[in-house]
Short mmCIF file of C-alpha atoms in Angstrom, two decimals:
data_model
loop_
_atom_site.label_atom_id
_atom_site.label_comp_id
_atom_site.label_asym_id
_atom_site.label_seq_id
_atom_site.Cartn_x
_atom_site.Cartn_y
_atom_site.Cartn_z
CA UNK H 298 4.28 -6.53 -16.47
CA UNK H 299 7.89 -6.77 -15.53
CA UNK H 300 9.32 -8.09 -12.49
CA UNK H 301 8.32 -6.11 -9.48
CA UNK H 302 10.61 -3.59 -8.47
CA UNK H 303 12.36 -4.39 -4.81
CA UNK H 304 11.94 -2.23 -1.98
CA UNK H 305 15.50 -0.97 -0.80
CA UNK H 306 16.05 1.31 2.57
CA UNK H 307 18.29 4.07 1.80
CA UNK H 308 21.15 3.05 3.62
CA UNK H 309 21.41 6.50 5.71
CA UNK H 310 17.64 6.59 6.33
CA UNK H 311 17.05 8.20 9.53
CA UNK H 312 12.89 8.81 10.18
CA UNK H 313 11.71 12.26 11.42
CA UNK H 314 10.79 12.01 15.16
CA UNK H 315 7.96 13.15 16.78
CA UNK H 316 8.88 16.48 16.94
CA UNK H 317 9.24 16.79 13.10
CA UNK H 318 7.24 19.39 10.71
CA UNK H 319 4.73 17.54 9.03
CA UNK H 320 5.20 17.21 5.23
CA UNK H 321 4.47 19.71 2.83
CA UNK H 322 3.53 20.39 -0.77
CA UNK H 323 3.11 23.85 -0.76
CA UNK H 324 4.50 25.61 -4.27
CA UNK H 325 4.11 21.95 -5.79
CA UNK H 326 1.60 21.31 -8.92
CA UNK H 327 0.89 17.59 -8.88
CA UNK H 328 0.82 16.05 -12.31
CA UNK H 329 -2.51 13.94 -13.50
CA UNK H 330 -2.29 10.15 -13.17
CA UNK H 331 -2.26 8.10 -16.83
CA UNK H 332 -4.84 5.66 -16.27
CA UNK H 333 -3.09 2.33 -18.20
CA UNK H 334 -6.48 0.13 -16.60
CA UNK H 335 -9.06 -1.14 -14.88
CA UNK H 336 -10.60 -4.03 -13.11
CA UNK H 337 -13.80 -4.28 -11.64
CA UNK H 338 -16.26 -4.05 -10.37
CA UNK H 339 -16.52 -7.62 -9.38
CA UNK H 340 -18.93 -9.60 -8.22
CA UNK H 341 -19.62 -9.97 -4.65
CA UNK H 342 -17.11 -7.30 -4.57
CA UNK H 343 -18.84 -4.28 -2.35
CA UNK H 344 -15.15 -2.41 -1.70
CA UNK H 345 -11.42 -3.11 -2.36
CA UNK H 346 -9.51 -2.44 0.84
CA UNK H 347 -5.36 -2.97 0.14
CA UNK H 348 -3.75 -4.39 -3.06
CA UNK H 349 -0.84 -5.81 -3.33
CA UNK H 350 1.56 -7.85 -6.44
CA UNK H 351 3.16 -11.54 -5.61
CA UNK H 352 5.11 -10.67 -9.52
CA UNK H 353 2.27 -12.78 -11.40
CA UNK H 354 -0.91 -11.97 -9.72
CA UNK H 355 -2.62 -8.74 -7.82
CA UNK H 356 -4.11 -9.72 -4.63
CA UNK H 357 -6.93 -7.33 -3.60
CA UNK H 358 -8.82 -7.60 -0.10
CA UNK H 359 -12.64 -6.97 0.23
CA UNK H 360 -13.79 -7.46 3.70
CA UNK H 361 -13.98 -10.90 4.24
CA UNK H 362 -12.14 -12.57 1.39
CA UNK H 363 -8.34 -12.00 -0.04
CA UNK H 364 -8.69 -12.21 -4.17
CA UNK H 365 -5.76 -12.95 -7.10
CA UNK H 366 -6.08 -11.72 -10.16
CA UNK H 367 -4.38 -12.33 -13.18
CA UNK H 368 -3.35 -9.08 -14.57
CA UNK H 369 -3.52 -9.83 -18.01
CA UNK H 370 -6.91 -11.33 -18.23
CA UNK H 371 -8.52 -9.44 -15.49
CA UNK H 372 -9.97 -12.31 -14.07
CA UNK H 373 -10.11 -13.41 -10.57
CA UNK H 374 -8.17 -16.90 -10.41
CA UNK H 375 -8.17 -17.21 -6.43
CA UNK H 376 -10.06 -16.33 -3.38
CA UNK H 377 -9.11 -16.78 0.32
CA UNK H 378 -11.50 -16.21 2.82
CA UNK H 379 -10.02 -14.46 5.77
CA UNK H 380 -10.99 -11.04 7.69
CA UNK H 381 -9.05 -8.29 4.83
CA UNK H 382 -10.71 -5.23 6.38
CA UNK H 383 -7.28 -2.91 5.20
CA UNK H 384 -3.80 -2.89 3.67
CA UNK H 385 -1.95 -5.91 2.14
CA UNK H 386 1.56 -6.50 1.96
CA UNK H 387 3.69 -9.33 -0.26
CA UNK H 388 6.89 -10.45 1.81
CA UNK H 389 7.91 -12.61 -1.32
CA UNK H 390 6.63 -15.77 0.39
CA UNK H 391 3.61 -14.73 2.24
CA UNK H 392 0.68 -12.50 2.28
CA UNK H 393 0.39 -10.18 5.36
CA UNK H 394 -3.24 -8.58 5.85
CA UNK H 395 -4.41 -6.26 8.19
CA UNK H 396 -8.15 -6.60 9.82
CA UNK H 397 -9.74 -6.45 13.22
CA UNK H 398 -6.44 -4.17 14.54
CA UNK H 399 -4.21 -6.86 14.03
CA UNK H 400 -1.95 -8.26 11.23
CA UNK H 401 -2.17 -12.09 10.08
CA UNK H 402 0.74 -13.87 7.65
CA UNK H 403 -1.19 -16.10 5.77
CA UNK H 404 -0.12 -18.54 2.97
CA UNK H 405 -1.05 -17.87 -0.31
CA UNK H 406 -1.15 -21.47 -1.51
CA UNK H 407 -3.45 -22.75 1.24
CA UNK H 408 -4.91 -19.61 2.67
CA UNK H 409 -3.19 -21.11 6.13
CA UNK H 410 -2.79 -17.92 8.86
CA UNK H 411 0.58 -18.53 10.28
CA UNK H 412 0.92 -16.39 13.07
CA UNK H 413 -0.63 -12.91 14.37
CA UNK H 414 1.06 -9.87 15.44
CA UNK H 415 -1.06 -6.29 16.61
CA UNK H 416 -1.72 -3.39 14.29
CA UNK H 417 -0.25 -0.20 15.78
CA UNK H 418 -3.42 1.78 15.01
CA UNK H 419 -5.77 -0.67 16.96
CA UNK H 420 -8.12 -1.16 14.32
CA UNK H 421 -7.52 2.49 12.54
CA UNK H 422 -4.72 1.12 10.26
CA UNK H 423 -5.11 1.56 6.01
CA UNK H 424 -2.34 0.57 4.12
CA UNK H 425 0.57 -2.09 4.56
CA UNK H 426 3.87 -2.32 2.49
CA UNK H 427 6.94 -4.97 3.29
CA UNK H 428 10.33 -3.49 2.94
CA UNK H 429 13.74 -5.11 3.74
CA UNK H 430 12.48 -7.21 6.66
CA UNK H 431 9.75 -4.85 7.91
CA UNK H 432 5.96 -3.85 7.56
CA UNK H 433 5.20 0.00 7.05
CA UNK H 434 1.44 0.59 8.11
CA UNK H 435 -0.32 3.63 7.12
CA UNK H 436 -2.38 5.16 9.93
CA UNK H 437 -5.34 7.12 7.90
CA UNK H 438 -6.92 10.05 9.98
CA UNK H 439 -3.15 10.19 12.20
CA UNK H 440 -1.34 11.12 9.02
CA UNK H 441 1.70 8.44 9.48
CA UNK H 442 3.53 5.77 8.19
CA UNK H 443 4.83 3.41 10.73
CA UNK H 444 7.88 0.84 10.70
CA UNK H 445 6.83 -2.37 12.63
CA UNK H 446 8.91 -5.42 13.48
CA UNK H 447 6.89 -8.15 11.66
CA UNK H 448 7.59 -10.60 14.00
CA UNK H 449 6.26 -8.67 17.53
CA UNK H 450 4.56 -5.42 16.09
CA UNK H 451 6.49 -3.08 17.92
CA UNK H 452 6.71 0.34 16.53
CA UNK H 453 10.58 1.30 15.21
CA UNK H 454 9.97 4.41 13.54
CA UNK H 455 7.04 6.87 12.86
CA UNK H 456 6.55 9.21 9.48
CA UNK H 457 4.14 11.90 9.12
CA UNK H 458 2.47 13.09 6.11
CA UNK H 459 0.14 16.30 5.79
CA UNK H 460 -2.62 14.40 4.17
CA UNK H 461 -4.69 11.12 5.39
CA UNK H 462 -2.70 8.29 4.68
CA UNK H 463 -4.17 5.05 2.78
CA UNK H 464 -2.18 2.43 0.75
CA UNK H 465 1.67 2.70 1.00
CA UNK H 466 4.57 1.02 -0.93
CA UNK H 467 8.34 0.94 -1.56
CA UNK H 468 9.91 1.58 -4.90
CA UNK H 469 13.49 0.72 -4.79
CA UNK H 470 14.68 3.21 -2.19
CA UNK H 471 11.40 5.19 -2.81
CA UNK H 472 8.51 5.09 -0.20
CA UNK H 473 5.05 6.24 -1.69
CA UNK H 474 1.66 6.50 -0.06
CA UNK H 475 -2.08 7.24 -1.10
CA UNK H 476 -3.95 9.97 0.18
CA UNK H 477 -7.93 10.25 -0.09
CA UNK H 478 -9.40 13.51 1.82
CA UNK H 479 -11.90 15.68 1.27
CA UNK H 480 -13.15 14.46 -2.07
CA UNK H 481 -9.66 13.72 -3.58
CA UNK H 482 -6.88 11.43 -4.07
CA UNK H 483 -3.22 11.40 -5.04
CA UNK H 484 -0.39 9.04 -4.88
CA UNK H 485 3.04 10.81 -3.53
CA UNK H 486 6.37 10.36 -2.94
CA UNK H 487 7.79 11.52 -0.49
CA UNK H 488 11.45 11.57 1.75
CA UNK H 489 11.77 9.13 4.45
CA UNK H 490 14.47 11.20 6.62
CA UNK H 491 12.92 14.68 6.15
CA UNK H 492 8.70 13.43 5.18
CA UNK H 493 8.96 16.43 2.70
CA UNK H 494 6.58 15.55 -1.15
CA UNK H 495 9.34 15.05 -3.82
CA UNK H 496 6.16 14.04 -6.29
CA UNK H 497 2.59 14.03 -6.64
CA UNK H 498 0.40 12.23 -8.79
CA UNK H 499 -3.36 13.60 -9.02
CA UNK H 500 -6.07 11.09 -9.10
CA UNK H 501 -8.90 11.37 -11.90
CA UNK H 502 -11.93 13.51 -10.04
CA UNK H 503 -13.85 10.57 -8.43
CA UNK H 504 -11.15 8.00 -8.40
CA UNK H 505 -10.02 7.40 -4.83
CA UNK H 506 -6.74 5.53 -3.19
CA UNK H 507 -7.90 3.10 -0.49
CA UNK H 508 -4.92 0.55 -1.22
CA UNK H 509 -1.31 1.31 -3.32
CA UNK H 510 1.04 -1.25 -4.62
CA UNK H 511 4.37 -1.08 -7.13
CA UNK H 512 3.27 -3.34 -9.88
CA UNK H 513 6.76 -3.08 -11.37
CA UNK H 514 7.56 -0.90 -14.73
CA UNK H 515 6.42 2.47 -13.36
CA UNK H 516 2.85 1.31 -12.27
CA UNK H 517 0.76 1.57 -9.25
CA UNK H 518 -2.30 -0.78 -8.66
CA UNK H 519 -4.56 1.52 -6.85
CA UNK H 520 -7.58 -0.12 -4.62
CA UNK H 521 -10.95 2.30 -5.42
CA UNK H 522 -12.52 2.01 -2.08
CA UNK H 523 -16.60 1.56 -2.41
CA UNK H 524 -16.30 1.79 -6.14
CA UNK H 525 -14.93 -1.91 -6.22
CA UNK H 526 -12.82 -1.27 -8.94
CA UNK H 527 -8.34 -1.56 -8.92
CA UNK H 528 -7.18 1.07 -11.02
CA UNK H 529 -3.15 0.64 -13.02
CA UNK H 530 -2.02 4.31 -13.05
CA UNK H 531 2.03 4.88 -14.28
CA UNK H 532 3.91 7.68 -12.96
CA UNK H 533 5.11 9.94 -16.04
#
């Protein structure tokens, strides 16, 4: 895979506030995801939670343990064992994971937790992006995206989606989320400022999003939830 691609705020990104119309898709045919591959299920493995790409390896979390695997082979090459209950998030240096409502930086050569900071959803968080010096944590069943301060946790900016939220990453200037409701799943893109879809990539029928990473070259790693399986779809 190539290089991944860095997250970049638009530089005249101003969030929706509270009072802002949830995003919408009506009028707007998604187009199927191209399954490039999977991994999984693996053993021991009962769910994958967040995913997330260090530029060599895909880090995966299933409950109790953080896993690397090496995208070529498919095989798992590291484990850390540490509470990984939701998203995941690559800073460039170190892992951020989100369990028991709070967020713990961890070291992904020793598996060291470096310091905690509070999830804003109080234990209903899903997924967890890094992005020019801050985490964006989806909130599931609320239907946001939040902008924390990784340092202190505090809340800088909230952005709503119509759907429930899971995994959520930055593409260059582009933020994209998960969804899984209702017996589906898509991956979309949508506008920071205004929260309106610009894209939407359907899911296969029985392939959920519980964790969503940019794994560089146009592909997402998707988490699969109970299935135990990370799914490599590319946008077309």
């Amino acid at each position: 895979m190539d290089d991944v691609e860095r997250a970049r705020i638009p530089d005249n990104f101003v969030a929706p506030d509270a009072l802002s119309k949830r995003a919408t898709i009506t009028g707007m045919n998604g187009k199927p995801a191209e399954v490039v591959r999977q991994y999984g299920p693996f053993r021991g493995v009962d769910a994958v939670h967040g995913v997330s790409f260090d530029g060599s390896r895909l880090w995966f979390a299933s409950g109790e343990y953080l896993h690397a695997l090496n995208a070529d082979s498919g095989e798992v090459v590291d484990v850390i064992k540490v509470a990984a209950q939701a998203g995941t998030a690559f800073d460039g240096k170190y892992i951020h994971q989100i369990a028991d409502g709070v967020i713990r930086r961890i070291d992904p050569r020793n598996g060291e937790i470096l310091g905690t900071i509070p999830a804003p959803g109080d234990g209903a968080d899903s997924g967890l992006a890094w992005a020019e010096g801050s985490l964006w944590v989806g909130q599931g069943r609320e239907r946001t995206i939040k902008q924390i301060d990784p340092e202190t946790g505090v809340v800088l900016r909230t952005i709503e989606s119509d759907r429930f939220v899971t995994g959520v990453t930055w593409v260059g200037d582009q933020l994209w989320h998960g969804t899984w409701e209702d017996g589906t799943s898509d991956v979309r893109r949508i506008d920071p400022r205004t929260a309106q879809v610009c894209q939407r990539i359907d899911m296969p029928a029985g392939t959920g999003v519980s964790g969503l990473e940019s794994a560089g070259d146009g592909v997402f790693a998707c988490g699969g939830g109970p299935t135990g399986n990370v799914t490599l779809i590319r946008r077309r």
